[in-house]
Coordinates of C-alpha atoms and ligand atoms in Angstrom, one line a residue:
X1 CA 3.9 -3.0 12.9
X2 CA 2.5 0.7 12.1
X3 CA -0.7 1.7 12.5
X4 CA -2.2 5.0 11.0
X5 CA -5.8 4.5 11.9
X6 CA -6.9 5.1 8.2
X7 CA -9.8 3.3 6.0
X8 CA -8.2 4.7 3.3
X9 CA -5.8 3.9 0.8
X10 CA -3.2 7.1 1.5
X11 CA 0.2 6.9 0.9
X12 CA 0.6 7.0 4.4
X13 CA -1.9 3.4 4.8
X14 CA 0.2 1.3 2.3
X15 CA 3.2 2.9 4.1
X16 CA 2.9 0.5 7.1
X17 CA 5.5 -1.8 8.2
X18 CA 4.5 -5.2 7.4
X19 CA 6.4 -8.1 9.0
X20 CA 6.8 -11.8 8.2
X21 CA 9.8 -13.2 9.2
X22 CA 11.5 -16.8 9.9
X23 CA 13.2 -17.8 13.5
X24 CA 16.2 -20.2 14.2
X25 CA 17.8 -21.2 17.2
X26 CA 20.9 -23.7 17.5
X27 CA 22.4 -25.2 20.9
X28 CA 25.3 -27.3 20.3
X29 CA 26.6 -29.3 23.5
X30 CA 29.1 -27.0 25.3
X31 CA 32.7 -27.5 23.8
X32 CA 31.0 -27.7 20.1
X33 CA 31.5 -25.0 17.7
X34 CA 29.7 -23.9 14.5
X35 CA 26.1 -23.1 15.8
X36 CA 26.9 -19.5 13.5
X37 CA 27.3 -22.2 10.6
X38 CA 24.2 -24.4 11.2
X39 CA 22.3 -21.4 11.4
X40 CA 23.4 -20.2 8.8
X41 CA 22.5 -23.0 6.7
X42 CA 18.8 -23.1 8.8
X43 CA 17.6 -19.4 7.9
X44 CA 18.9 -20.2 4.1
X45 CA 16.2 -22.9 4.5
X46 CA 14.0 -20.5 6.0
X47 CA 14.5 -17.9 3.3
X48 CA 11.0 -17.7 1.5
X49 CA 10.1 -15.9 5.3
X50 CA 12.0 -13.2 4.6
X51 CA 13.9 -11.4 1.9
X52 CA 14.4 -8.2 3.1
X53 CA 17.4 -8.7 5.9
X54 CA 19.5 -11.4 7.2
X55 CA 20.8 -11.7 11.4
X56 CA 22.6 -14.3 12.9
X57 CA 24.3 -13.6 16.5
X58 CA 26.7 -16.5 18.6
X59 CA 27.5 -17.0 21.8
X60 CA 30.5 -19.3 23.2
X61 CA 29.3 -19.2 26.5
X62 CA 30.7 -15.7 27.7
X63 CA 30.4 -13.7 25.3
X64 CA 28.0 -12.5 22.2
X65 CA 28.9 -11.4 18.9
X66 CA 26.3 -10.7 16.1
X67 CA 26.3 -9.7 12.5
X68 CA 23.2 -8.7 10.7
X69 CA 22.8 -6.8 7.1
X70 CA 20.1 -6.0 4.5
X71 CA 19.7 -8.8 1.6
X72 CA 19.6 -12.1 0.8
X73 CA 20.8 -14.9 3.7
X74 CA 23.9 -15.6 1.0
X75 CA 24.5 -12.1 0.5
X76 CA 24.6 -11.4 4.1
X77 CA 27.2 -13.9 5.2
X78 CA 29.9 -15.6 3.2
X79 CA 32.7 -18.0 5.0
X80 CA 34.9 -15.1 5.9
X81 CA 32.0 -13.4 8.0
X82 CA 30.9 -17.0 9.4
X83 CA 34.6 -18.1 10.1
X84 CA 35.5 -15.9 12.9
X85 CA 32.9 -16.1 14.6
X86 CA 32.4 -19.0 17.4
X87 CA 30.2 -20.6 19.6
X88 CA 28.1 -23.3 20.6
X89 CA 24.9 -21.4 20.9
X90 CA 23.3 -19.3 17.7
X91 CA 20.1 -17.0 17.4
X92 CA 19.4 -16.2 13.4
X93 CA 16.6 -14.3 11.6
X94 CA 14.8 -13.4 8.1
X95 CA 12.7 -10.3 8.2
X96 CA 10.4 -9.5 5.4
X97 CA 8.8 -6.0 5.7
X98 CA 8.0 -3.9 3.0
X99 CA 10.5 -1.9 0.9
X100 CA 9.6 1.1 2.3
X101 CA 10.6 0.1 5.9
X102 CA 14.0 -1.1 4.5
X103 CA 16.3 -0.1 7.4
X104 CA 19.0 -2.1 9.2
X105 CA 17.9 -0.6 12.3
X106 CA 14.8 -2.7 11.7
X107 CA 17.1 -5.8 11.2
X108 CA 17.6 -8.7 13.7
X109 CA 18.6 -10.3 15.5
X110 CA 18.2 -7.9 18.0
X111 CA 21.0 -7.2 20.7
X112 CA 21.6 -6.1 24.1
X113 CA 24.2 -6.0 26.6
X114 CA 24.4 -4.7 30.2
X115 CA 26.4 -5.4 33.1
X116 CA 24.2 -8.4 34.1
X117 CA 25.1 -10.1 30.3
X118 CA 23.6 -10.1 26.8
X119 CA 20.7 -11.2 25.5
X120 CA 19.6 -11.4 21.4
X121 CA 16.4 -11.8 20.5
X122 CA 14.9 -13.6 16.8
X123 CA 10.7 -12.6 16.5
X124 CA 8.3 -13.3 14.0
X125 CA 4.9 -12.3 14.5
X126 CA 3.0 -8.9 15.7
X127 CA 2.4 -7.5 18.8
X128 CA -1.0 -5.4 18.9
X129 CA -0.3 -3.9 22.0
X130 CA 3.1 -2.6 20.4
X131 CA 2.2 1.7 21.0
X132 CA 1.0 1.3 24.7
X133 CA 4.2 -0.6 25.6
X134 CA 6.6 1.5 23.8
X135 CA 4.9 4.4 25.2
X136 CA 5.6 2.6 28.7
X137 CA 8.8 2.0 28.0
X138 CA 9.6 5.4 27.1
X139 CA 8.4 6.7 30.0
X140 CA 10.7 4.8 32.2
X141 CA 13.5 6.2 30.1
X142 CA 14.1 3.7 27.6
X143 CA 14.7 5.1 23.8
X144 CA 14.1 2.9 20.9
X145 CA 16.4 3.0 17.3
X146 CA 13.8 0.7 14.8
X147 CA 10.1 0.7 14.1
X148 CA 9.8 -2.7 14.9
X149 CA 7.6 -4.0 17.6
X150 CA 10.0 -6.8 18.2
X151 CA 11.9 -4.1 20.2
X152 CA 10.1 -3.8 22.9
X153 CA 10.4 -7.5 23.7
X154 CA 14.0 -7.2 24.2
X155 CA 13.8 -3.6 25.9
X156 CA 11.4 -5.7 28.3
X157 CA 13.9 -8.4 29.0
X158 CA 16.2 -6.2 29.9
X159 CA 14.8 -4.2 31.8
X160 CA 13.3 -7.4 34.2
X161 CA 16.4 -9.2 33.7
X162 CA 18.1 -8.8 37.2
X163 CA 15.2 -11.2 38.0
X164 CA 16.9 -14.2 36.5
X165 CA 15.8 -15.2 32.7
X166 CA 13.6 -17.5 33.3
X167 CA 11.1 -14.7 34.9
X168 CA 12.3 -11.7 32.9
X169 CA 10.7 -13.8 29.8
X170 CA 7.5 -15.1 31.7
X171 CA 7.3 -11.2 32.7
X172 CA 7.8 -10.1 29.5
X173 CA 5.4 -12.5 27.4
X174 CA 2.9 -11.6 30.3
X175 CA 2.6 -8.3 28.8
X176 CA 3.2 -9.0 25.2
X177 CA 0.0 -9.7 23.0
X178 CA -0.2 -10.5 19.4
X179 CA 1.8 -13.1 17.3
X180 CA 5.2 -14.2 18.1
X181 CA 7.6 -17.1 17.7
X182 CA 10.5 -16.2 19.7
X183 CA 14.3 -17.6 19.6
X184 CA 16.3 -15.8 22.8
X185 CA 19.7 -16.2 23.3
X186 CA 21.8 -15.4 26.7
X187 CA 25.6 -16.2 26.9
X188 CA 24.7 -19.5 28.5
X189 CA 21.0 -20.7 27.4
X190 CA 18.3 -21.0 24.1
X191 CA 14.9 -20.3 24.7
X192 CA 12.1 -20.6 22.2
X193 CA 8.2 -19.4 23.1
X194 CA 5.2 -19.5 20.7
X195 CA 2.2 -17.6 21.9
X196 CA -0.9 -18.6 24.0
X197 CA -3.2 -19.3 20.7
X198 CA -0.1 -20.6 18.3
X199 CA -0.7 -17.8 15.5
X200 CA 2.9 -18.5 14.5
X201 CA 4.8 -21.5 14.5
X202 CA 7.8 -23.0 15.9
X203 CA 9.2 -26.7 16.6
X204 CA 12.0 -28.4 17.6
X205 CA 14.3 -30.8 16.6
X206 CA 17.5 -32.9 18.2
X207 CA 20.9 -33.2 15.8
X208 CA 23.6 -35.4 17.2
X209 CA 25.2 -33.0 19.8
X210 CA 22.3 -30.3 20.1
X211 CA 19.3 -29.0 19.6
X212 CA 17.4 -26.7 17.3
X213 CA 14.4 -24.2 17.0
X214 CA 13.0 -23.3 13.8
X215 CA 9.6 -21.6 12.3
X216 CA 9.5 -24.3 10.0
X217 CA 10.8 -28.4 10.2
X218 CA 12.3 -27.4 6.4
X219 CA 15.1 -25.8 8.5
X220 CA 15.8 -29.0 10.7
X221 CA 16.0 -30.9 7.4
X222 CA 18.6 -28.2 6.2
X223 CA 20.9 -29.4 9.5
X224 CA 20.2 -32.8 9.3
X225 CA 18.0 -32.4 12.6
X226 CA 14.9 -34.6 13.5
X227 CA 11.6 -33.4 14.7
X228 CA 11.1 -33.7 18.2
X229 CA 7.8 -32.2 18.0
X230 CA 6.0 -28.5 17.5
X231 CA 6.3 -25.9 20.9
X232 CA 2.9 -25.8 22.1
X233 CA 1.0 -22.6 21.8
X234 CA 1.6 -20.6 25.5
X235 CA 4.8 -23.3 26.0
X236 CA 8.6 -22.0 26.7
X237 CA 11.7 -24.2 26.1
X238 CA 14.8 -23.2 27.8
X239 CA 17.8 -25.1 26.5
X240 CA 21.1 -25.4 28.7
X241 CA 23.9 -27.9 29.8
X242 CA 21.2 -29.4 31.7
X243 CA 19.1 -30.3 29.2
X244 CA 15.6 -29.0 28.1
X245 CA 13.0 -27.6 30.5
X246 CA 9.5 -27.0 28.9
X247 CA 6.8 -25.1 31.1
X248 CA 3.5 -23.1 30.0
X249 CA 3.1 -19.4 30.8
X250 CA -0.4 -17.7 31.7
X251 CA -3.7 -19.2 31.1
X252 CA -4.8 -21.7 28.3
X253 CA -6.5 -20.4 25.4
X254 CA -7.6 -21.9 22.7
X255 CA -5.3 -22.4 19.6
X256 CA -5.8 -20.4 16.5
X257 CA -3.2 -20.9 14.3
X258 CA -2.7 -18.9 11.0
X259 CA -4.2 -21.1 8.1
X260 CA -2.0 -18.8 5.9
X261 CA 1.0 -20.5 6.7
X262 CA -0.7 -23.6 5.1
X263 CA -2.4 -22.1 2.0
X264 CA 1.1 -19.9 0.9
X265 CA 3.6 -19.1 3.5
X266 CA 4.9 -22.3 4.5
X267 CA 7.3 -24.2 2.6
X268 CA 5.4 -27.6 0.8
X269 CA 7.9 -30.1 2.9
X270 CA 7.5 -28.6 6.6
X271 CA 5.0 -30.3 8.9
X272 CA 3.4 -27.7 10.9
X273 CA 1.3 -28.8 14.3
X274 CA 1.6 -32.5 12.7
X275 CA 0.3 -31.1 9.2
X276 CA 2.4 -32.0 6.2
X277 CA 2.0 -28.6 4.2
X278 CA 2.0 -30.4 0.7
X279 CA -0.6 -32.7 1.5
X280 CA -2.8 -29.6 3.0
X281 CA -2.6 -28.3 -0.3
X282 CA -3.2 -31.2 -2.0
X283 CA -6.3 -31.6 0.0
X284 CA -7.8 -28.0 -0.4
X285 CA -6.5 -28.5 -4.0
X286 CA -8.9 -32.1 -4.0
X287 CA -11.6 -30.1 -1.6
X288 CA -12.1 -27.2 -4.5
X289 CA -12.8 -29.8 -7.4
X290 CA -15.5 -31.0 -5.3
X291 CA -16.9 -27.9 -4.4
X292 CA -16.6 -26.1 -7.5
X293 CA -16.1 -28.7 -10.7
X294 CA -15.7 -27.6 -14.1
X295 CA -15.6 -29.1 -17.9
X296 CA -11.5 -28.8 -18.7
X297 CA -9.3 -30.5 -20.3
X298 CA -6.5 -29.8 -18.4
X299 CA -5.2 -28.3 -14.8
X300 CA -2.2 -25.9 -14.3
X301 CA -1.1 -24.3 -11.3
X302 CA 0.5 -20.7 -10.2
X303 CA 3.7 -21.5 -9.2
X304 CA 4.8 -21.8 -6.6
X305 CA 2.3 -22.1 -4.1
X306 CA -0.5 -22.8 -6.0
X307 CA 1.0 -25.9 -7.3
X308 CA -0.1 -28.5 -4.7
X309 CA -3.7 -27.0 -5.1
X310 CA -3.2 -27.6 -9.0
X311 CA -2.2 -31.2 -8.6
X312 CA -4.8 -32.4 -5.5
X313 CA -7.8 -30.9 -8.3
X314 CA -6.3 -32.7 -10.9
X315 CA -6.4 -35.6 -8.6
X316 CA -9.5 -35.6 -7.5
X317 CA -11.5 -34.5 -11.0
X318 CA -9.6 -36.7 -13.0
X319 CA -8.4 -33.7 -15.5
X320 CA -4.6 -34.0 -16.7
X321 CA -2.2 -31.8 -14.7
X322 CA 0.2 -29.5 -17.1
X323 CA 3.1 -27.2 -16.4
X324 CA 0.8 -24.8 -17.8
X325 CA 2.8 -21.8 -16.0
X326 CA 6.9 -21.0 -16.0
X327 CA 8.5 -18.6 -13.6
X328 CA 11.2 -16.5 -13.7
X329 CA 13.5 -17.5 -10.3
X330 CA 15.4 -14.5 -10.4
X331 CA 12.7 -12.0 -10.4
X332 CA 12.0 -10.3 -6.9
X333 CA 8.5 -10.0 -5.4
X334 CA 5.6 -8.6 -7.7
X335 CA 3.5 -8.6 -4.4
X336 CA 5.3 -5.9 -2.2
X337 CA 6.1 -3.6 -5.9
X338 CA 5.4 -0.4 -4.1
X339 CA 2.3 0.5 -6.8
X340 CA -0.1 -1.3 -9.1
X341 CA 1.7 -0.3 -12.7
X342 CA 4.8 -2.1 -11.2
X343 CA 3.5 -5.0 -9.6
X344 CA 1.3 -6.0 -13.3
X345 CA 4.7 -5.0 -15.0
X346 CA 6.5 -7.7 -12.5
X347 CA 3.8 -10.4 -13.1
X348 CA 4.6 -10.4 -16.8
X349 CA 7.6 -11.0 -16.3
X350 CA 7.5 -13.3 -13.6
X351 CA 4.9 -15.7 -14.9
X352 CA 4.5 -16.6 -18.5
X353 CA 2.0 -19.5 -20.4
X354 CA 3.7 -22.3 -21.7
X355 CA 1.5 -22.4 -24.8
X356 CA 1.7 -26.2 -25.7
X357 CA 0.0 -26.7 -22.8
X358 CA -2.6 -24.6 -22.6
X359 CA -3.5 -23.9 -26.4
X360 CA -6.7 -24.7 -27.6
X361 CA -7.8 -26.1 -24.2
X362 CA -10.0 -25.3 -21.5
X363 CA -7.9 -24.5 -18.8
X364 CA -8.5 -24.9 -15.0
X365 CA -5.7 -22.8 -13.6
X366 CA -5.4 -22.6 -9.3
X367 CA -3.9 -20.4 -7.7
X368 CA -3.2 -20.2 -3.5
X369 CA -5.0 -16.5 -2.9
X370 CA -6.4 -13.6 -4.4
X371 CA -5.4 -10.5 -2.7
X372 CA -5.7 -6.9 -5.2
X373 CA -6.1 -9.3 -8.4
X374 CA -3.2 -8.5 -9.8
X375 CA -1.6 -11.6 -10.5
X376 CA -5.0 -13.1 -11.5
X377 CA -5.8 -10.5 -14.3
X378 CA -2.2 -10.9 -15.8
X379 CA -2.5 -14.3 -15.3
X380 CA -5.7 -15.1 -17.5
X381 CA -4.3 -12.3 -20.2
X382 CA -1.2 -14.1 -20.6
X383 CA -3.2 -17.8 -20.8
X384 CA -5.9 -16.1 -23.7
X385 CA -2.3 -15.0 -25.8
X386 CA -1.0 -18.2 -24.9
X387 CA -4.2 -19.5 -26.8
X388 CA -6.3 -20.9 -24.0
X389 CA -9.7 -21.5 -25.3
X390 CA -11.1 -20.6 -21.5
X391 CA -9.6 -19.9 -18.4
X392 CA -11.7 -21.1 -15.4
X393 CA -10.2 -19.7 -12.3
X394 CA -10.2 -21.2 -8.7
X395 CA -8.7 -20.4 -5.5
X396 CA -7.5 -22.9 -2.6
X397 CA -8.4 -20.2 0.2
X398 CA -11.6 -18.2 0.8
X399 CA -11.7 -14.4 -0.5
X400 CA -9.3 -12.4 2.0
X401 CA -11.7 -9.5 2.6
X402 CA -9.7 -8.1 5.9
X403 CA -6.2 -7.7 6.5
X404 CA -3.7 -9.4 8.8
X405 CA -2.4 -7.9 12.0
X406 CA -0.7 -10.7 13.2
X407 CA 2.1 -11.3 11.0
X408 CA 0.9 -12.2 7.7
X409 CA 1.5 -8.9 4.4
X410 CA -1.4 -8.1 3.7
X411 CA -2.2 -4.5 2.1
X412 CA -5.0 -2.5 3.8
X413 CA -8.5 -3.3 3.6
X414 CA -9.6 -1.1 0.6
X415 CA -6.5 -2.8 -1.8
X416 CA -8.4 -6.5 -0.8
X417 CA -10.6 -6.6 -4.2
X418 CA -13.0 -9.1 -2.2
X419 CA -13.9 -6.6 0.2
X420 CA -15.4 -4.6 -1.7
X421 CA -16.3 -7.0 -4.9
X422 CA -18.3 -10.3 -5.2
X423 CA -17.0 -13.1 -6.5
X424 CA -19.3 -12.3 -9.5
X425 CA -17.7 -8.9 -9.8
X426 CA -14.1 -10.2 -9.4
X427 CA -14.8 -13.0 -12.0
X428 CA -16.0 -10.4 -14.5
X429 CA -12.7 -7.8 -13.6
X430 CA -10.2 -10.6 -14.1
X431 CA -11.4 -11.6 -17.3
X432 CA -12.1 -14.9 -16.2
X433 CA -14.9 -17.9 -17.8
X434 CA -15.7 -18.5 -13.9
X435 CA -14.2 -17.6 -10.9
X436 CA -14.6 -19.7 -7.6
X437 CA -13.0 -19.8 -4.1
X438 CA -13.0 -22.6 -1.6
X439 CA -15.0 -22.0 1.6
X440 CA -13.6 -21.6 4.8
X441 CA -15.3 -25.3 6.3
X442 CA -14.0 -27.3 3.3
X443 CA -10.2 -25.7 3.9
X444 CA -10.6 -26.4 8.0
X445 CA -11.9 -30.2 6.7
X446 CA -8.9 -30.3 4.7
X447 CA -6.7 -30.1 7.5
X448 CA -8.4 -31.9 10.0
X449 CA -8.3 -34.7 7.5
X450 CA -4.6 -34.7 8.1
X451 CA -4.2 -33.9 11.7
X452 CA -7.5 -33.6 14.1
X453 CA -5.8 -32.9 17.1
X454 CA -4.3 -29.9 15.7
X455 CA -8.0 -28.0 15.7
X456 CA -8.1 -24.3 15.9
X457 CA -7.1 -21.7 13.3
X458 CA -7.3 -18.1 12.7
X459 CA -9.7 -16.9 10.0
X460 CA -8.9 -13.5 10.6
X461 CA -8.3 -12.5 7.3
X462 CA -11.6 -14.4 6.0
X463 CA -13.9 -13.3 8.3
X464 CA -12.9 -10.3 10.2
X465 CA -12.9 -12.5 13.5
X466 CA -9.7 -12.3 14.7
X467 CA -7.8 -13.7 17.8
X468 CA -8.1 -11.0 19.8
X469 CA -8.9 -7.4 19.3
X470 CA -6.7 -5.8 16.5
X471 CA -5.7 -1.4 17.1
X472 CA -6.8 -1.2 13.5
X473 CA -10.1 -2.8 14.0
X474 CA -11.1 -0.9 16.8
X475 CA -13.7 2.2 17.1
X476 CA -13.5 2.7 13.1
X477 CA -10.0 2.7 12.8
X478 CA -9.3 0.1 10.6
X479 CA -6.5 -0.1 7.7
Ligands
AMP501 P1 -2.6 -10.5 -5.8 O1 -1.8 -10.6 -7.1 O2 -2.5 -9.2 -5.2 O3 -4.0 -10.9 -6.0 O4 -1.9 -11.5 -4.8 C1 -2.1 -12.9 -4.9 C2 -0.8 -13.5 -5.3 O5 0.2 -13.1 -4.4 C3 -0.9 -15.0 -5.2 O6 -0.2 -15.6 -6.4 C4 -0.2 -15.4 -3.9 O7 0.6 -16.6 -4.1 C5 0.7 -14.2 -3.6 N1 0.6 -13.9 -2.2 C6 -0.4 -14.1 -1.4 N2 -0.2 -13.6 -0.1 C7 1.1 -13.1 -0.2 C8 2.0 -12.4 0.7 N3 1.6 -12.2 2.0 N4 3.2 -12.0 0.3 C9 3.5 -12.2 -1.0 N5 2.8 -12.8 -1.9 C10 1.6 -13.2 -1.5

């Protein structure tokens, strides 16, 4: 990730990289073949991570081959890319950065090789302490061709590699701080590591003759893998003929992982940390009718995400659920449109009313965030043509009034319309009867509901209190 040091909205702000991506590794039992193709089909899975690029590399055993290409995971690779290329062991990736940073230098899997063997290396996440080690780096003599922090992570490797794997990675994450779910590949082994607080997530799953690592159980599903269980926070895997060997790096700290992942990112039917993402949403959905009730006669969610929301409200108030909302599959993302004109031009067309739902009625609509109120204003314009006789609005996550440094794109802090307007003031700019959000204990009760033992998130992005220190945050310099 880039960081300008601005508290302004420049050109050169907005311009930062922002990175959300999805991970995959695949171990087949040596002699197997067609670890490129289950990981092919894993990142498909794993696509809503990641539009922007597409990355798969293979080894069989003694040697590494890769291919990686901007676009979709079916545009990338077709059967004659996939064919030739064999293995038992598979690293893929799906990066999502915005359009401006739309390089295949900044594409992964990322790849090395050096007389001691090659490595590849699948991240998601973001590393705060990106300048100071690529300054390091540099120093030492090493020269870098992406803007991506992930870089330095294999550059690191590398370099400590002639110190066997297993403490070239310990060295490496040692020195590493920020988000990261990592998938790294050598000729002969798989590892996967989460970080010491969990920001980003990762689990593993057993198929007949292997294993797999995935950011999300929706891409074990895709291979017909089972969960095993989710990598701890601070845990490495390493995967070989001998099995798997699990150990913990550094210190334990407490887990914070990122509740975004539950209230959009996530797909509904992954489990993350023992949480069914559906039935989070259906929760915060049931959690925001009790907080914040409303005379309607009917409920209708902002598809997609907003949709389990929509249906725990309905649920739980005892209003009828409707469509309410159609959108358009084929229509790329209104969020990362590189100005406001064209991201309210891509919401129209995107989202429409579905007018014998909503006309004449008083009309509860939920959607999962609001970030510039973009798609809320469009949204409540498009209901009132449709006929909607009010529009109450409510939100399954608190207002995001700070941005995310650890992984999750959000634009910089002036562009958040709740950190600079109350809810009043939004309610009033969107055009909406009343506006609400849930607060940040119901969302964390939510949750625990589902799965106690999985305490500990980050509410960075609600409060400003985030993991650890972020470059943008500090002495004034924030984004
Ligand atoms: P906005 O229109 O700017 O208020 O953004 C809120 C809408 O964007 C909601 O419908 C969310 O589902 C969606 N959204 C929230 N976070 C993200 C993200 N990081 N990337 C893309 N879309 C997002």
């Amino acid at each position: 990730m880039l960081y300008n040091g601005k508290n302004d909205c420049t050109a050169e702000c907005s311009d930062k990289l922002h990175e959300e991506c999805g991970v995959v590794g695949i171990y087949l039992n040596k002699g197997a073949d067609g670890a490129a193709k289950l990981c092919y089909y894993a990142l498909h899975s794993l696509q809503h991570r990641g539009q922007e690029s597409a990355g798969i590399a293979v080894s069989d055993g003694t040697n590494i081959e890769y291919h990686k290409a901007m676009g979709l995971v079916p545009e990338v690779f077709n059967a004659s890319v996939l064919q030739p290329i064999h293995g038992h062991i598979a690293v893929g990736h799906v990066l999502y950065s915005t359009s401006q940073h739309a390089h295949i230098e900044n594409a992964q899997p990322f790849v090395t090789r050096s007389k001691l063997g090659g490595i590849a290396v699948s991240h998601n996440g973001n590393l705060v302490n990106y300048e100071q080690l690529k300054e390091l780096l540099e120093e030492t003599g090493s020269t870098f061709v992406s803007e991506s922090d992930s870089e330095v992570i294999i550059k690191f490797i590398g370099k400590n590699y002639k110190k066997g794997m297993e403490r070239a990675l310990t060295d490496t994450i040692q020195m590493i701080k920020g988000s990261f779910a990592l998938c790294v590949m050598t000729e002969k082994c798989l590892i996967g590591a989460r970080d010491p607080q969990g920001i980003r997530p990762l689990c593993l799953g057993k198929t007949e003759n292997g294993w797999v690592i995935a950011s999300e159980s929706c891409a074990l599903d895709a291979v017909g893998a089972e969960l095993v269980r989710d990598i701890r926070p601070g845990e490495i895997v390493i995967i070989n003929e001998d099995g798997v060997l699990s150990f913990e790096f550094g210190e334990r700290t407490a887990k914070q992982t990122c509740l975004f992942e539950y209230i959009y990112f996530a797909r509904p039917d992954s489990i993350i940390d023992g949480i069914p993402v559906q039935e989070a949403r259906l929760r915060m959905g049931a959690v925001l009718a009790k907080e914040s009730g409303v005379e309607a006669d009917v409920v209708i969610g902002v598809p997609d995400s907003g949709l389990g929301a929509a249906m725990g409200y309905s649920a739980a108030s005892g209003i009828p659920y409707a469509m309410g909302i159609v959108k358009n599959k084929y229509i790329g993302r209104s969020f990362i449109a590189p100005t406001q004109d064209a991201r309210e031009k891509t919401v129209f067309v995107k989202l429409n009313a579905l007018k014998s739902d909503v006309n004449g009625k008083r009309v509860v609509i939920i959607d999962d965030s609001i970030v510039r109120g973009t798609t809320a204003h469009r949204l409540i314009d498009v209901l009132r043509r449709a006929g909607a006789k009010e529009v109450h609005f409510r939100i399954s996550s608190p207002p995001v009034k700070f941005p995310c440094y650890f992984g999750i794109d959000t634009p910089c802090r002036a562009d958040l319309i709740s950190s600079s307007l109350t809810e009043k003031q939004i309610c009033k700019k969107i055009g909406a009867d009343s506006l609400a959000f849930i607060s940040i204990e119901g969302m964390i009760s939510a949750l625990q509901g589902l799965c106690p033992a999985s305490d500990g998130y980050c509410t960075g992005c609600f409060t400003g209190k985030y993991p650890m220190p972020a470059p943008g945050e500090l002495s004034g310099k924030r984004i």
